[in-house]
PDB file of C-alpha atoms in Angstrom:
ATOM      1  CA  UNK X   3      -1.042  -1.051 -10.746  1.00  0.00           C
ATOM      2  CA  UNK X   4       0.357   2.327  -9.280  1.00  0.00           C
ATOM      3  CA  UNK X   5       3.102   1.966  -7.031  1.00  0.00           C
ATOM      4  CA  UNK X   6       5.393   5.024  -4.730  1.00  0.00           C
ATOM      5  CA  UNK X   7       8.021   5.159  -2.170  1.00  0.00           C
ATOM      6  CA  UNK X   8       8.217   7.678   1.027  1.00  0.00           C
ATOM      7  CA  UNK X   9      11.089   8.542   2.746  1.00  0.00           C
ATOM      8  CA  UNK X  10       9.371   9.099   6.525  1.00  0.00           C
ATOM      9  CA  UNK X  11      11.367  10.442   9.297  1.00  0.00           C
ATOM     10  CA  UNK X  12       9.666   8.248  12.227  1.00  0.00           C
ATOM     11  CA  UNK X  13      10.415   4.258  13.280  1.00  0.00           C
ATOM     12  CA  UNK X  14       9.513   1.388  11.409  1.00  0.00           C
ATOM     13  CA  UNK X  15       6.933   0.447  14.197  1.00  0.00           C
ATOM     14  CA  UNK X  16       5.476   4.083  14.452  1.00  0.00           C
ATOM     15  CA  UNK X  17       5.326   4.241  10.408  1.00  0.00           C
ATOM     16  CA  UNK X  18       3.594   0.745  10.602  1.00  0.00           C
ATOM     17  CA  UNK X  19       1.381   1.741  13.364  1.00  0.00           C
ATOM     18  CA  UNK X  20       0.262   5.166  11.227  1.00  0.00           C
ATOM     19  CA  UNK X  21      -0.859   2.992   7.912  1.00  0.00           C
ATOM     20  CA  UNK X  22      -2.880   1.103  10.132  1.00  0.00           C
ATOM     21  CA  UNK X  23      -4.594   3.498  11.725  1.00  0.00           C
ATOM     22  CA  UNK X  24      -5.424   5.088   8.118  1.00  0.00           C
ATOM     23  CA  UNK X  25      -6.565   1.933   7.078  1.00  0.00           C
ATOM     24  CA  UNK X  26      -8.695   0.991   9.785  1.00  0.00           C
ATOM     25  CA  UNK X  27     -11.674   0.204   7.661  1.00  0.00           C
ATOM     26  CA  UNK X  28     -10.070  -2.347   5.105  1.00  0.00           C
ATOM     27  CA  UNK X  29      -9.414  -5.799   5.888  1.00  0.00           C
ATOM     28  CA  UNK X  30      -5.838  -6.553   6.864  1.00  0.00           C
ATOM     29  CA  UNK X  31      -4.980  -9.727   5.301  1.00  0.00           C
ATOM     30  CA  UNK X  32      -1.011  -9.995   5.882  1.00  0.00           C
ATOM     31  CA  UNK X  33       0.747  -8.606   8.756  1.00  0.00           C
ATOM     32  CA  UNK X  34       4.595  -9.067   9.782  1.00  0.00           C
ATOM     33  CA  UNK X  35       7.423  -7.315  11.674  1.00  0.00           C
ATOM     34  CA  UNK X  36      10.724  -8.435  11.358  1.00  0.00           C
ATOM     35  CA  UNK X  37      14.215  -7.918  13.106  1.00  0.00           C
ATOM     36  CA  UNK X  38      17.534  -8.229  10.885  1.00  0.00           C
ATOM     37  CA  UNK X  39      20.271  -6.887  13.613  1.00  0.00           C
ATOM     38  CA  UNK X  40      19.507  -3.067  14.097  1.00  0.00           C
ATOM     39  CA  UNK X  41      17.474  -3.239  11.359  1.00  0.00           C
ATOM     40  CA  UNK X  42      13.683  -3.396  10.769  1.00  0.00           C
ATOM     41  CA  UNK X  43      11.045  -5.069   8.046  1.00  0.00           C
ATOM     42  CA  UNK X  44       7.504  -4.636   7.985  1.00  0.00           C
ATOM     43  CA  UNK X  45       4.846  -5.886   5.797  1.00  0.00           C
ATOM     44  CA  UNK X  46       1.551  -5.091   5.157  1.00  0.00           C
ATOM     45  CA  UNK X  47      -1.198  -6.537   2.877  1.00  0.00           C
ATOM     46  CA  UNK X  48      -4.814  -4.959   2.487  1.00  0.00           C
ATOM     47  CA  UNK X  49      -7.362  -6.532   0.890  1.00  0.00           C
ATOM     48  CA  UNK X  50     -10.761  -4.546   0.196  1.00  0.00           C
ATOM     49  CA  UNK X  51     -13.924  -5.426  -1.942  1.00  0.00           C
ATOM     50  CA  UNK X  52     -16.656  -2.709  -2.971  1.00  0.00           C
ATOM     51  CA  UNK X  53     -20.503  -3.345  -2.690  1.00  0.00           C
ATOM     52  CA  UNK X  54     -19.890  -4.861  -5.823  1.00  0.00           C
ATOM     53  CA  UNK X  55     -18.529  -8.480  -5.253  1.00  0.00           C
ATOM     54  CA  UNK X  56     -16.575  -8.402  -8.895  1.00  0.00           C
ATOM     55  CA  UNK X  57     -14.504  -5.153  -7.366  1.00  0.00           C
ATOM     56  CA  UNK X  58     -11.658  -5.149  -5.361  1.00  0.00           C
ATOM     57  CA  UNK X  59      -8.440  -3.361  -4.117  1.00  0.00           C
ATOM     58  CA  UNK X  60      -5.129  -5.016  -2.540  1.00  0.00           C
ATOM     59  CA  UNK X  61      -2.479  -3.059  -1.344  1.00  0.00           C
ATOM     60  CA  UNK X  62       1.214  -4.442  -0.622  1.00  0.00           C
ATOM     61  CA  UNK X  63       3.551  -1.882   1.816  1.00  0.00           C
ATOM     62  CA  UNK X  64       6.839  -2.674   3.022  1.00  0.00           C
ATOM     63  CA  UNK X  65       8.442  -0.388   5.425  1.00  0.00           C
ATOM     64  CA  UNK X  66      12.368  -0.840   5.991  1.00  0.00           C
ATOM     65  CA  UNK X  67      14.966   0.567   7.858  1.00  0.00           C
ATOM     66  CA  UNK X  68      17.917  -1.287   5.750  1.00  0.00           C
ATOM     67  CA  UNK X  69      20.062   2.349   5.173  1.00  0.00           C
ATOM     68  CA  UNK X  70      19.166   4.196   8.234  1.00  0.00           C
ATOM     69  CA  UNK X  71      16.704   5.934   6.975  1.00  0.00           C
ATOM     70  CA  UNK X  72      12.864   4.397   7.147  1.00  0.00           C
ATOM     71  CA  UNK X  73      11.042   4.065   3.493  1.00  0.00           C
ATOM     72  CA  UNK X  74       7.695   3.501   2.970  1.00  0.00           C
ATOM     73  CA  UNK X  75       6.952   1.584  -0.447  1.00  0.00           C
ATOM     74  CA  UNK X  76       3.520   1.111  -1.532  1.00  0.00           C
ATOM     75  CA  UNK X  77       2.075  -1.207  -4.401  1.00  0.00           C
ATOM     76  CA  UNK X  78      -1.594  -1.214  -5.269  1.00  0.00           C
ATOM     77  CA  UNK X  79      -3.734  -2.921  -7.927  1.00  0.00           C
ATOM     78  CA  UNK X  80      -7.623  -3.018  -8.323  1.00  0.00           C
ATOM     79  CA  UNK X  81      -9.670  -3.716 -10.829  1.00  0.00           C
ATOM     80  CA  UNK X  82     -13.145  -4.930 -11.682  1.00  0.00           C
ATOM     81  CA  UNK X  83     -14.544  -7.865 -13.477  1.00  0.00           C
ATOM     82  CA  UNK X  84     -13.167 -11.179 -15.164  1.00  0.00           C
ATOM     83  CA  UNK X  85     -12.147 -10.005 -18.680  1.00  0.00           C
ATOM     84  CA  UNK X  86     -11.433  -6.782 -18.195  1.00  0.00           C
ATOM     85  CA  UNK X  87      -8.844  -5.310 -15.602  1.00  0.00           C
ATOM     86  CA  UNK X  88     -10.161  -2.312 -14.791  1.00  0.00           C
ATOM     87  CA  UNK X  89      -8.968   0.253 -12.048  1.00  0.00           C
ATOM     88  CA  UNK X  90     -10.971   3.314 -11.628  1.00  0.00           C
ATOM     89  CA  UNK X  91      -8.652   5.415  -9.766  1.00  0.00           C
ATOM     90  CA  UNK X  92      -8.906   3.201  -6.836  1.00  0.00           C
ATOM     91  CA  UNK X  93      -5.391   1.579  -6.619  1.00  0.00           C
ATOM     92  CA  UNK X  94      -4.472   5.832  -6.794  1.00  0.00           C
ATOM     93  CA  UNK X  95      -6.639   6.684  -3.858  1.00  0.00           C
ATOM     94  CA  UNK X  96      -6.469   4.186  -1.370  1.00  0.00           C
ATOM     95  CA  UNK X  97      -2.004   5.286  -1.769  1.00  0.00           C
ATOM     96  CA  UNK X  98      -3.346   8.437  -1.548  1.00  0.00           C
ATOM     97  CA  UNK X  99      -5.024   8.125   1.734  1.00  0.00           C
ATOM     98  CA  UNK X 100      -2.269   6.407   2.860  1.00  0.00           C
ATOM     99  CA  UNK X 101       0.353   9.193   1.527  1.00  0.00           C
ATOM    100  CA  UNK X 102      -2.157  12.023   3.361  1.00  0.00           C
ATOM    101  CA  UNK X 103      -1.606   9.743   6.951  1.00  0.00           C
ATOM    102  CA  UNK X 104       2.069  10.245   6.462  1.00  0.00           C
ATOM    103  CA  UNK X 105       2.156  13.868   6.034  1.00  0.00           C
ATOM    104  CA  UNK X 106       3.418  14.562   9.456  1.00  0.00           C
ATOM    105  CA  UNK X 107       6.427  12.214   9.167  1.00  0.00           C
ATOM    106  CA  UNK X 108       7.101  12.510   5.119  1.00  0.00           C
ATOM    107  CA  UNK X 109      10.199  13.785   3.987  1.00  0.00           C
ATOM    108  CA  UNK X 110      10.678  13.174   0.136  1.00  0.00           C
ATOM    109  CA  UNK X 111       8.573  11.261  -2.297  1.00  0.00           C
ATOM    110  CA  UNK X 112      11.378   8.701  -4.233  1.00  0.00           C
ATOM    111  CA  UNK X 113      10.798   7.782  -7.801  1.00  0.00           C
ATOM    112  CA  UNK X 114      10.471   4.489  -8.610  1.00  0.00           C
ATOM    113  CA  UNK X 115      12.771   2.430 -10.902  1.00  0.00           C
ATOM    114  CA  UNK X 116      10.970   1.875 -14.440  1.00  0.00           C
TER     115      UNK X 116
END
C-alpha cells in the first residue's frame, strides 16, 4: 500500500476534474461530489487489471476543502496472485502519474501520519 497527500492550489471540482483526465484509461469504479456548507468532498475509486487477470491496481483519492485549503490524498494498493501480495511498483506509479497531472496546481507534498 503507498499512500501521499497534496496540498493543490485549484477547486475541489477542477482538482477532481485533473485526476480524471490523468486517469482516463483506468476504469472508474466510484465517483462522488459532495457539498457540506462552503465546503467540498470528492471521492474517487480506480480500479485497473493488467493483461494478467491475477493483477490488479485500486486507487482511493479524496479531495477536500474542509480548512480552506484543497488536499489531495491518495491511497493505492496492487498486488498479484492469491498467496502472495505482491506490488511491483505499481501502487507507486499509478500516484505517480497522478502526482505528475498535478504539477501545475501542487503546492507542498504533506507527510502522512504513521
Amino acid at each position: 500500500m503507498t499512500q501521499s497527500r497534496y496540498v493543490v492550489k485549484s477547486s475541489v471540482t477542477e482538482t477532481m476534474d485533473l485526476i480524471k483526465l490523468s486517469q482516463s484509461t483506468k476504469d472508474i469504479v466510484f465517483e462522488e461530489l459532495r457539498q457540506f456548507g462552503a465546503f467540498y468532498q470528492g471521492m474517487l475509486t480506480y480500479d485497473q487489471s493488467s493483461l494478467r487477470p491475477s493483477n490488479h491496481t485500486a486507487l482511493f483519492i479524496v479531495v477536500h476543502d474542509f480548512n480552506n485549503v484543497t488536499e489531495v490524498t491518495m491511497i493505492s494498493t496492487g498486488g498479484s496472485g492469491t498467496l502472495f501480495n505482491i506490488d511491483w511498483s505499481a501502487a507507486k506509479g499509478i500516484i505517480g502519474g497522478v502526482k505528475s497531472a498535478l504539477k501545475p496546481v501542487l503546492i507542498k507534498e504533506v507527510k502522512m501520519p504513521d
